[in-house]
Amino acid sequence: MEEHFVWVTTRRIKPGALEEFERVWRPAPHPQGLRRAYAYWSEDGREITGVSFWDTREACDSWRASEAETQRRAAMAPYVVEEREGFYRGRELGVGSA
């Protein structure tokens, strides 16, 4: 099975800030080594979980240390109340009919 390198970040944002937060959240330029990314919102729009899949841990670490990521995080900061993040390794679980 293919191993995945995943960065997960969950942010709690200020009430009514979802639209502004989304505007500054997307990275530019597109990070090298990023395979795909997903975003999930709570029903009240106050919590956002981002899940990104990377070629390697080093690719993820390189992006996290980049000036572009530093600028992106600074642009998000006014909207963020709390943040939790972590790097994970894993694989897809086979789910199907018995």
PDB file of N, CA and C in Angstrom:
ATOM      1  N   MET A   1       0.829  -1.181   0.000  1.00  0.00           N
ATOM      2  CA  MET A   1       0.000   0.000   0.000  1.00  0.00           C
ATOM      3  C   MET A   1       0.877   1.249   0.000  1.00  0.00           C
ATOM      4  N   GLU A   2       0.415   2.257  -0.662  1.00  0.00           N
ATOM      5  CA  GLU A   2       1.161   3.508  -0.759  1.00  0.00           C
ATOM      6  C   GLU A   2       1.131   4.265   0.570  1.00  0.00           C
ATOM      7  N   GLU A   3       2.308   4.726   0.997  1.00  0.00           N
ATOM      8  CA  GLU A   3       2.396   5.521   2.218  1.00  0.00           C
ATOM      9  C   GLU A   3       2.163   6.989   1.867  1.00  0.00           C
ATOM     10  N   HIS A   4       1.452   7.680   2.733  1.00  0.00           N
ATOM     11  CA  HIS A   4       1.163   9.100   2.532  1.00  0.00           C
ATOM     12  C   HIS A   4       1.886   9.929   3.585  1.00  0.00           C
ATOM     13  N   PHE A   5       2.313  11.123   3.187  1.00  0.00           N
ATOM     14  CA  PHE A   5       2.908  12.107   4.078  1.00  0.00           C
ATOM     15  C   PHE A   5       1.913  13.257   4.155  1.00  0.00           C
ATOM     16  N   VAL A   6       1.376  13.498   5.349  1.00  0.00           N
ATOM     17  CA  VAL A   6       0.218  14.383   5.494  1.00  0.00           C
ATOM     18  C   VAL A   6       0.468  15.441   6.562  1.00  0.00           C
ATOM     19  N   TRP A   7       0.123  16.683   6.233  1.00  0.00           N
ATOM     20  CA  TRP A   7       0.149  17.778   7.199  1.00  0.00           C
ATOM     21  C   TRP A   7      -1.303  18.164   7.466  1.00  0.00           C
ATOM     22  N   VAL A   8      -1.689  18.199   8.747  1.00  0.00           N
ATOM     23  CA  VAL A   8      -3.058  18.534   9.134  1.00  0.00           C
ATOM     24  C   VAL A   8      -3.014  19.765  10.034  1.00  0.00           C
ATOM     25  N   THR A   9      -3.820  20.766   9.681  1.00  0.00           N
ATOM     26  CA  THR A   9      -3.919  21.969  10.492  1.00  0.00           C
ATOM     27  C   THR A   9      -5.389  22.256  10.760  1.00  0.00           C
ATOM     28  N   THR A  10      -5.716  22.481  12.012  1.00  0.00           N
ATOM     29  CA  THR A  10      -7.073  22.880  12.377  1.00  0.00           C
ATOM     30  C   THR A  10      -6.996  24.260  13.011  1.00  0.00           C
ATOM     31  N   ARG A  11      -7.785  25.172  12.456  1.00  0.00           N
ATOM     32  CA  ARG A  11      -7.801  26.546  12.967  1.00  0.00           C
ATOM     33  C   ARG A  11      -9.216  26.925  13.385  1.00  0.00           C
ATOM     34  N   ARG A  12      -9.306  27.572  14.520  1.00  0.00           N
ATOM     35  CA  ARG A  12     -10.550  28.186  14.962  1.00  0.00           C
ATOM     36  C   ARG A  12     -10.411  29.655  14.601  1.00  0.00           C
ATOM     37  N   ILE A  13     -11.416  30.187  13.917  1.00  0.00           N
ATOM     38  CA  ILE A  13     -11.335  31.573  13.472  1.00  0.00           C
ATOM     39  C   ILE A  13     -12.404  32.421  14.162  1.00  0.00           C
ATOM     40  N   LYS A  14     -12.251  33.732  14.040  1.00  0.00           N
ATOM     41  CA  LYS A  14     -13.186  34.680  14.642  1.00  0.00           C
ATOM     42  C   LYS A  14     -14.554  34.557  13.975  1.00  0.00           C
ATOM     43  N   PRO A  15     -15.614  34.817  14.722  1.00  0.00           N
ATOM     44  CA  PRO A  15     -16.963  34.765  14.140  1.00  0.00           C
ATOM     45  C   PRO A  15     -17.081  35.726  12.950  1.00  0.00           C
ATOM     46  N   GLY A  16     -17.715  35.253  11.884  1.00  0.00           N
ATOM     47  CA  GLY A  16     -17.947  36.076  10.701  1.00  0.00           C
ATOM     48  C   GLY A  16     -16.738  36.304   9.818  1.00  0.00           C
ATOM     49  N   ALA A  17     -15.636  35.614  10.080  1.00  0.00           N
ATOM     50  CA  ALA A  17     -14.386  35.856   9.344  1.00  0.00           C
ATOM     51  C   ALA A  17     -14.106  34.839   8.248  1.00  0.00           C
ATOM     52  N   LEU A  18     -15.009  33.891   8.014  1.00  0.00           N
ATOM     53  CA  LEU A  18     -14.722  32.804   7.076  1.00  0.00           C
ATOM     54  C   LEU A  18     -14.405  33.304   5.670  1.00  0.00           C
ATOM     55  N   GLU A  19     -15.176  34.229   5.149  1.00  0.00           N
ATOM     56  CA  GLU A  19     -14.948  34.715   3.780  1.00  0.00           C
ATOM     57  C   GLU A  19     -13.576  35.376   3.650  1.00  0.00           C
ATOM     58  N   GLU A  20     -13.221  36.231   4.598  1.00  0.00           N
ATOM     59  CA  GLU A  20     -11.914  36.897   4.555  1.00  0.00           C
ATOM     60  C   GLU A  20     -10.778  35.887   4.741  1.00  0.00           C
ATOM     61  N   PHE A  21     -10.991  34.939   5.659  1.00  0.00           N
ATOM     62  CA  PHE A  21      -9.983  33.909   5.902  1.00  0.00           C
ATOM     63  C   PHE A  21      -9.725  33.090   4.645  1.00  0.00           C
ATOM     64  N   GLU A  22     -10.792  32.664   3.973  1.00  0.00           N
ATOM     65  CA  GLU A  22     -10.636  31.869   2.750  1.00  0.00           C
ATOM     66  C   GLU A  22      -9.859  32.628   1.679  1.00  0.00           C
ATOM     67  N   ARG A  23     -10.037  33.932   1.614  1.00  0.00           N
ATOM     68  CA  ARG A  23      -9.372  34.750   0.602  1.00  0.00           C
ATOM     69  C   ARG A  23      -7.847  34.704   0.759  1.00  0.00           C
ATOM     70  N   VAL A  24      -7.348  34.652   1.996  1.00  0.00           N
ATOM     71  CA  VAL A  24      -5.900  34.682   2.226  1.00  0.00           C
ATOM     72  C   VAL A  24      -5.299  33.308   2.492  1.00  0.00           C
ATOM     73  N   TRP A  25      -6.136  32.285   2.592  1.00  0.00           N
ATOM     74  CA  TRP A  25      -5.681  30.959   2.989  1.00  0.00           C
ATOM     75  C   TRP A  25      -4.939  30.207   1.883  1.00  0.00           C
ATOM     76  N   ARG A  26      -5.379  30.332   0.653  1.00  0.00           N
ATOM     77  CA  ARG A  26      -4.792  29.545  -0.436  1.00  0.00           C
ATOM     78  C   ARG A  26      -3.351  29.980  -0.722  1.00  0.00           C
ATOM     79  N   PRO A  27      -2.445  29.011  -0.772  1.00  0.00           N
ATOM     80  CA  PRO A  27      -1.046  29.376  -1.006  1.00  0.00           C
ATOM     81  C   PRO A  27      -0.786  29.800  -2.448  1.00  0.00           C
ATOM     82  N   ALA A  28       0.078  30.774  -2.593  1.00  0.00           N
ATOM     83  CA  ALA A  28       0.546  31.202  -3.914  1.00  0.00           C
ATOM     84  C   ALA A  28       2.015  31.552  -3.738  1.00  0.00           C
ATOM     85  N   PRO A  29       2.908  30.966  -4.438  1.00  0.00           N
ATOM     86  CA  PRO A  29       2.687  29.973  -5.491  1.00  0.00           C
ATOM     87  C   PRO A  29       2.327  28.607  -4.916  1.00  0.00           C
ATOM     88  N   HIS A  30       1.903  27.734  -5.814  1.00  0.00           N
ATOM     89  CA  HIS A  30       1.576  26.357  -5.432  1.00  0.00           C
ATOM     90  C   HIS A  30       2.850  25.694  -4.899  1.00  0.00           C
ATOM     91  N   PRO A  31       2.808  25.144  -3.685  1.00  0.00           N
ATOM     92  CA  PRO A  31       4.018  24.547  -3.100  1.00  0.00           C
ATOM     93  C   PRO A  31       4.543  23.345  -3.895  1.00  0.00           C
ATOM     94  N   GLN A  32       5.845  23.308  -4.106  1.00  0.00           N
ATOM     95  CA  GLN A  32       6.469  22.178  -4.777  1.00  0.00           C
ATOM     96  C   GLN A  32       6.385  20.956  -3.861  1.00  0.00           C
ATOM     97  N   GLY A  33       5.991  19.820  -4.414  1.00  0.00           N
ATOM     98  CA  GLY A  33       5.885  18.596  -3.636  1.00  0.00           C
ATOM     99  C   GLY A  33       4.509  18.362  -3.042  1.00  0.00           C
ATOM    100  N   LEU A  34       3.598  19.335  -3.183  1.00  0.00           N
ATOM    101  CA  LEU A  34       2.229  19.166  -2.693  1.00  0.00           C
ATOM    102  C   LEU A  34       1.435  18.367  -3.715  1.00  0.00           C
ATOM    103  N   ARG A  35       0.917  17.215  -3.310  1.00  0.00           N
ATOM    104  CA  ARG A  35       0.157  16.350  -4.225  1.00  0.00           C
ATOM    105  C   ARG A  35      -1.306  16.761  -4.326  1.00  0.00           C
ATOM    106  N   ARG A  36      -1.920  16.983  -3.159  1.00  0.00           N
ATOM    107  CA  ARG A  36      -3.322  17.405  -3.127  1.00  0.00           C
ATOM    108  C   ARG A  36      -3.612  17.975  -1.744  1.00  0.00           C
ATOM    109  N   ALA A  37      -4.705  18.732  -1.667  1.00  0.00           N
ATOM    110  CA  ALA A  37      -5.082  19.341  -0.398  1.00  0.00           C
ATOM    111  C   ALA A  37      -6.602  19.398  -0.302  1.00  0.00           C
ATOM    112  N   TYR A  38      -7.078  19.297   0.920  1.00  0.00           N
ATOM    113  CA  TYR A  38      -8.511  19.338   1.200  1.00  0.00           C
ATOM    114  C   TYR A  38      -8.751  20.311   2.343  1.00  0.00           C
ATOM    115  N   ALA A  39      -9.929  20.930   2.350  1.00  0.00           N
ATOM    116  CA  ALA A  39     -10.333  21.805   3.449  1.00  0.00           C
ATOM    117  C   ALA A  39     -11.719  21.378   3.900  1.00  0.00           C
ATOM    118  N   TYR A  40     -11.911  21.361   5.209  1.00  0.00           N
ATOM    119  CA  TYR A  40     -13.193  20.968   5.805  1.00  0.00           C
ATOM    120  C   TYR A  40     -13.595  22.035   6.815  1.00  0.00           C
ATOM    121  N   TRP A  41     -14.871  22.472   6.757  1.00  0.00           N
ATOM    122  CA  TRP A  41     -15.387  23.508   7.634  1.00  0.00           C
ATOM    123  C   TRP A  41     -16.434  22.938   8.570  1.00  0.00           C
ATOM    124  N   SER A  42     -16.462  23.442   9.791  1.00  0.00           N
ATOM    125  CA  SER A  42     -17.538  23.085  10.712  1.00  0.00           C
ATOM    126  C   SER A  42     -18.814  23.786  10.249  1.00  0.00           C
ATOM    127  N   GLU A  43     -19.947  23.303  10.702  1.00  0.00           N
ATOM    128  CA  GLU A  43     -21.223  23.880  10.278  1.00  0.00           C
ATOM    129  C   GLU A  43     -21.339  25.361  10.617  1.00  0.00           C
ATOM    130  N   ASP A  44     -20.748  25.782  11.735  1.00  0.00           N
ATOM    131  CA  ASP A  44     -20.856  27.193  12.118  1.00  0.00           C
ATOM    132  C   ASP A  44     -19.798  28.069  11.436  1.00  0.00           C
ATOM    133  N   GLY A  45     -18.903  27.459  10.621  1.00  0.00           N
ATOM    134  CA  GLY A  45     -17.889  28.226   9.901  1.00  0.00           C
ATOM    135  C   GLY A  45     -16.781  28.779  10.777  1.00  0.00           C
ATOM    136  N   ARG A  46     -16.654  28.286  11.994  1.00  0.00           N
ATOM    137  CA  ARG A  46     -15.636  28.802  12.913  1.00  0.00           C
ATOM    138  C   ARG A  46     -14.413  27.917  13.008  1.00  0.00           C
ATOM    139  N   GLU A  47     -14.473  26.703  12.480  1.00  0.00           N
ATOM    140  CA  GLU A  47     -13.321  25.803  12.541  1.00  0.00           C
ATOM    141  C   GLU A  47     -13.062  25.240  11.151  1.00  0.00           C
ATOM    142  N   ILE A  48     -11.810  25.319  10.731  1.00  0.00           N
ATOM    143  CA  ILE A  48     -11.390  24.843   9.414  1.00  0.00           C
ATOM    144  C   ILE A  48     -10.241  23.873   9.612  1.00  0.00           C
ATOM    145  N   THR A  49     -10.356  22.694   9.003  1.00  0.00           N
ATOM    146  CA  THR A  49      -9.271  21.719   9.036  1.00  0.00           C
ATOM    147  C   THR A  49      -8.750  21.552   7.616  1.00  0.00           C
ATOM    148  N   GLY A  50      -7.456  21.775   7.456  1.00  0.00           N
ATOM    149  CA  GLY A  50      -6.802  21.581   6.176  1.00  0.00           C
ATOM    150  C   GLY A  50      -5.963  20.320   6.230  1.00  0.00           C
ATOM    151  N   VAL A  51      -6.060  19.517   5.175  1.00  0.00           N
ATOM    152  CA  VAL A  51      -5.305  18.275   5.076  1.00  0.00           C
ATOM    153  C   VAL A  51      -4.540  18.317   3.754  1.00  0.00           C
ATOM    154  N   SER A  52      -3.215  18.277   3.835  1.00  0.00           N
ATOM    155  CA  SER A  52      -2.406  18.332   2.617  1.00  0.00           C
ATOM    156  C   SER A  52      -1.524  17.090   2.527  1.00  0.00           C
ATOM    157  N   PHE A  53      -1.416  16.557   1.309  1.00  0.00           N
ATOM    158  CA  PHE A  53      -0.625  15.352   1.033  1.00  0.00           C
ATOM    159  C   PHE A  53       0.626  15.763   0.260  1.00  0.00           C
ATOM    160  N   TRP A  54       1.775  15.258   0.714  1.00  0.00           N
ATOM    161  CA  TRP A  54       3.075  15.675   0.186  1.00  0.00           C
ATOM    162  C   TRP A  54       3.851  14.494  -0.379  1.00  0.00           C
ATOM    163  N   ASP A  55       4.760  14.783  -1.323  1.00  0.00           N
ATOM    164  CA  ASP A  55       5.644  13.749  -1.877  1.00  0.00           C
ATOM    165  C   ASP A  55       6.521  13.143  -0.783  1.00  0.00           C
ATOM    166  N   THR A  56       7.057  14.005   0.083  1.00  0.00           N
ATOM    167  CA  THR A  56       7.962  13.579   1.159  1.00  0.00           C
ATOM    168  C   THR A  56       7.781  14.512   2.353  1.00  0.00           C
ATOM    169  N   ARG A  57       8.274  14.096   3.481  1.00  0.00           N
ATOM    170  CA  ARG A  57       8.274  14.981   4.650  1.00  0.00           C
ATOM    171  C   ARG A  57       9.152  16.203   4.369  1.00  0.00           C
ATOM    172  N   GLU A  58      10.275  15.994   3.680  1.00  0.00           N
ATOM    173  CA  GLU A  58      11.191  17.090   3.379  1.00  0.00           C
ATOM    174  C   GLU A  58      10.512  18.166   2.531  1.00  0.00           C
ATOM    175  N   ALA A  59       9.668  17.755   1.572  1.00  0.00           N
ATOM    176  CA  ALA A  59       8.943  18.731   0.747  1.00  0.00           C
ATOM    177  C   ALA A  59       8.012  19.574   1.616  1.00  0.00           C
ATOM    178  N   CYS A  60       7.325  18.924   2.540  1.00  0.00           N
ATOM    179  CA  CYS A  60       6.444  19.627   3.463  1.00  0.00           C
ATOM    180  C   CYS A  60       7.245  20.581   4.348  1.00  0.00           C
ATOM    181  N   ASP A  61       8.328  20.093   4.934  1.00  0.00           N
ATOM    182  CA  ASP A  61       9.157  20.915   5.807  1.00  0.00           C
ATOM    183  C   ASP A  61       9.739  22.117   5.061  1.00  0.00           C
ATOM    184  N   SER A  62      10.129  21.909   3.810  1.00  0.00           N
ATOM    185  CA  SER A  62      10.670  22.992   2.998  1.00  0.00           C
ATOM    186  C   SER A  62       9.622  24.086   2.795  1.00  0.00           C
ATOM    187  N   TRP A  63       8.399  23.685   2.475  1.00  0.00           N
ATOM    188  CA  TRP A  63       7.323  24.662   2.311  1.00  0.00           C
ATOM    189  C   TRP A  63       7.048  25.388   3.634  1.00  0.00           C
ATOM    190  N   ARG A  64       6.992  24.642   4.724  1.00  0.00           N
ATOM    191  CA  ARG A  64       6.678  25.244   6.029  1.00  0.00           C
ATOM    192  C   ARG A  64       7.721  26.295   6.411  1.00  0.00           C
ATOM    193  N   ALA A  65       8.965  26.120   5.962  1.00  0.00           N
ATOM    194  CA  ALA A  65      10.052  27.054   6.289  1.00  0.00           C
ATOM    195  C   ALA A  65      10.202  28.173   5.257  1.00  0.00           C
ATOM    196  N   SER A  66       9.400  28.163   4.205  1.00  0.00           N
ATOM    197  CA  SER A  66       9.561  29.126   3.106  1.00  0.00           C
ATOM    198  C   SER A  66       9.018  30.512   3.458  1.00  0.00           C
ATOM    199  N   GLU A  67       9.519  31.504   2.753  1.00  0.00           N
ATOM    200  CA  GLU A  67       9.044  32.879   2.922  1.00  0.00           C
ATOM    201  C   GLU A  67       7.576  32.998   2.489  1.00  0.00           C
ATOM    202  N   ALA A  68       7.196  32.288   1.435  1.00  0.00           N
ATOM    203  CA  ALA A  68       5.802  32.332   0.967  1.00  0.00           C
ATOM    204  C   ALA A  68       4.847  31.822   2.048  1.00  0.00           C
ATOM    205  N   GLU A  69       5.220  30.758   2.751  1.00  0.00           N
ATOM    206  CA  GLU A  69       4.372  30.234   3.825  1.00  0.00           C
ATOM    207  C   GLU A  69       4.360  31.190   5.014  1.00  0.00           C
ATOM    208  N   THR A  70       5.483  31.805   5.318  1.00  0.00           N
ATOM    209  CA  THR A  70       5.534  32.792   6.402  1.00  0.00           C
ATOM    210  C   THR A  70       4.582  33.947   6.109  1.00  0.00           C
ATOM    211  N   GLN A  71       4.584  34.432   4.874  1.00  0.00           N
ATOM    212  CA  GLN A  71       3.688  35.519   4.472  1.00  0.00           C
ATOM    213  C   GLN A  71       2.222  35.082   4.513  1.00  0.00           C
ATOM    214  N   ARG A  72       1.951  33.873   4.076  1.00  0.00           N
ATOM    215  CA  ARG A  72       0.574  33.356   4.088  1.00  0.00           C
ATOM    216  C   ARG A  72       0.066  33.265   5.521  1.00  0.00           C
ATOM    217  N   ARG A  73       0.882  32.758   6.424  1.00  0.00           N
ATOM    218  CA  ARG A  73       0.483  32.631   7.830  1.00  0.00           C
ATOM    219  C   ARG A  73       0.265  34.008   8.467  1.00  0.00           C
ATOM    220  N   ALA A  74       1.079  34.970   8.094  1.00  0.00           N
ATOM    221  CA  ALA A  74       0.903  36.337   8.606  1.00  0.00           C
ATOM    222  C   ALA A  74      -0.419  36.930   8.114  1.00  0.00           C
ATOM    223  N   ALA A  75      -0.790  36.631   6.861  1.00  0.00           N
ATOM    224  CA  ALA A  75      -2.049  37.135   6.309  1.00  0.00           C
ATOM    225  C   ALA A  75      -3.263  36.487   6.992  1.00  0.00           C
ATOM    226  N   MET A  76      -3.133  35.241   7.440  1.00  0.00           N
ATOM    227  CA  MET A  76      -4.216  34.542   8.126  1.00  0.00           C
ATOM    228  C   MET A  76      -4.346  34.957   9.587  1.00  0.00           C
ATOM    229  N   ALA A  77      -3.249  35.369  10.198  1.00  0.00           N
ATOM    230  CA  ALA A  77      -3.183  35.611  11.639  1.00  0.00           C
ATOM    231  C   ALA A  77      -4.309  36.489  12.203  1.00  0.00           C
ATOM    232  N   PRO A  78      -4.710  37.562  11.538  1.00  0.00           N
ATOM    233  CA  PRO A  78      -5.759  38.399  12.119  1.00  0.00           C
ATOM    234  C   PRO A  78      -7.109  37.689  12.309  1.00  0.00           C
ATOM    235  N   TYR A  79      -7.309  36.592  11.617  1.00  0.00           N
ATOM    236  CA  TYR A  79      -8.583  35.874  11.669  1.00  0.00           C
ATOM    237  C   TYR A  79      -8.542  34.650  12.582  1.00  0.00           C
ATOM    238  N   VAL A  80      -7.352  34.215  12.984  1.00  0.00           N
ATOM    239  CA  VAL A  80      -7.183  32.961  13.716  1.00  0.00           C
ATOM    240  C   VAL A  80      -7.202  33.195  15.228  1.00  0.00           C
ATOM    241  N   VAL A  81      -8.029  32.392  15.915  1.00  0.00           N
ATOM    242  CA  VAL A  81      -8.123  32.439  17.372  1.00  0.00           C
ATOM    243  C   VAL A  81      -7.248  31.346  17.990  1.00  0.00           C
ATOM    244  N   GLU A  82      -7.235  30.184  17.349  1.00  0.00           N
ATOM    245  CA  GLU A  82      -6.493  29.029  17.871  1.00  0.00           C
ATOM    246  C   GLU A  82      -6.048  28.171  16.693  1.00  0.00           C
ATOM    247  N   GLU A  83      -4.893  27.503  16.840  1.00  0.00           N
ATOM    248  CA  GLU A  83      -4.372  26.664  15.761  1.00  0.00           C
ATOM    249  C   GLU A  83      -3.698  25.424  16.346  1.00  0.00           C
ATOM    250  N   ARG A  84      -3.975  24.277  15.730  1.00  0.00           N
ATOM    251  CA  ARG A  84      -3.311  23.014  16.063  1.00  0.00           C
ATOM    252  C   ARG A  84      -2.834  22.413  14.752  1.00  0.00           C
ATOM    253  N   GLU A  85      -1.637  21.845  14.760  1.00  0.00           N
ATOM    254  CA  GLU A  85      -1.113  21.273  13.521  1.00  0.00           C
ATOM    255  C   GLU A  85      -0.167  20.130  13.817  1.00  0.00           C
ATOM    256  N   GLY A  86       0.025  19.267  12.824  1.00  0.00           N
ATOM    257  CA  GLY A  86       0.933  18.157  12.985  1.00  0.00           C
ATOM    258  C   GLY A  86       1.176  17.423  11.683  1.00  0.00           C
ATOM    259  N   PHE A  87       2.292  16.711  11.640  1.00  0.00           N
ATOM    260  CA  PHE A  87       2.684  15.920  10.473  1.00  0.00           C
ATOM    261  C   PHE A  87       2.409  14.457  10.774  1.00  0.00           C
ATOM    262  N   TYR A  88       1.860  13.754   9.803  1.00  0.00           N
ATOM    263  CA  TYR A  88       1.495  12.346   9.979  1.00  0.00           C
ATOM    264  C   TYR A  88       1.947  11.524   8.784  1.00  0.00           C
ATOM    265  N   ARG A  89       2.138  10.244   9.028  1.00  0.00           N
ATOM    266  CA  ARG A  89       2.374   9.259   7.965  1.00  0.00           C
ATOM    267  C   ARG A  89       1.252   8.249   8.062  1.00  0.00           C
ATOM    268  N   GLY A  90       0.812   7.743   6.926  1.00  0.00           N
ATOM    269  CA  GLY A  90      -0.270   6.759   6.968  1.00  0.00           C
ATOM    270  C   GLY A  90      -0.551   6.179   5.607  1.00  0.00           C
ATOM    271  N   ARG A  91      -1.655   5.471   5.512  1.00  0.00           N
ATOM    272  CA  ARG A  91      -2.044   4.853   4.258  1.00  0.00           C
ATOM    273  C   ARG A  91      -3.561   4.764   4.203  1.00  0.00           C
ATOM    274  N   GLU A  92      -4.058   4.548   3.007  1.00  0.00           N
ATOM    275  CA  GLU A  92      -5.497   4.406   2.805  1.00  0.00           C
ATOM    276  C   GLU A  92      -5.972   3.098   3.416  1.00  0.00           C
ATOM    277  N   LEU A  93      -7.113   3.138   4.063  1.00  0.00           N
ATOM    278  CA  LEU A  93      -7.712   1.924   4.601  1.00  0.00           C
ATOM    279  C   LEU A  93      -8.678   1.361   3.575  1.00  0.00           C
ATOM    280  N   GLY A  94      -8.583   0.078   3.348  1.00  0.00           N
ATOM    281  CA  GLY A  94      -9.489  -0.567   2.398  1.00  0.00           C
ATOM    282  C   GLY A  94     -10.890  -0.666   3.009  1.00  0.00           C
ATOM    283  N   VAL A  95     -11.843  -0.046   2.365  1.00  0.00           N
ATOM    284  CA  VAL A  95     -13.213  -0.068   2.836  1.00  0.00           C
ATOM    285  C   VAL A  95     -14.075  -0.615   1.690  1.00  0.00           C
ATOM    286  N   GLY A  96     -14.816  -1.638   1.972  1.00  0.00           N
ATOM    287  CA  GLY A  96     -15.632  -2.201   0.897  1.00  0.00           C
ATOM    288  C   GLY A  96     -16.607  -3.224   1.434  1.00  0.00           C
ATOM    289  N   SER A  97     -17.318  -3.833   0.544  1.00  0.00           N
ATOM    290  CA  SER A  97     -18.294  -4.838   0.895  1.00  0.00           C
ATOM    291  C   SER A  97     -17.601  -6.104   1.349  1.00  0.00           C
ATOM    292  N   ALA A  98     -18.229  -6.769   2.291  1.00  0.00           N
ATOM    293  CA  ALA A  98     -17.661  -8.026   2.797  1.00  0.00           C
ATOM    294  C   ALA A  98     -18.026  -9.176   1.908  1.00  0.00           C
TER     295      ALA A  98
END
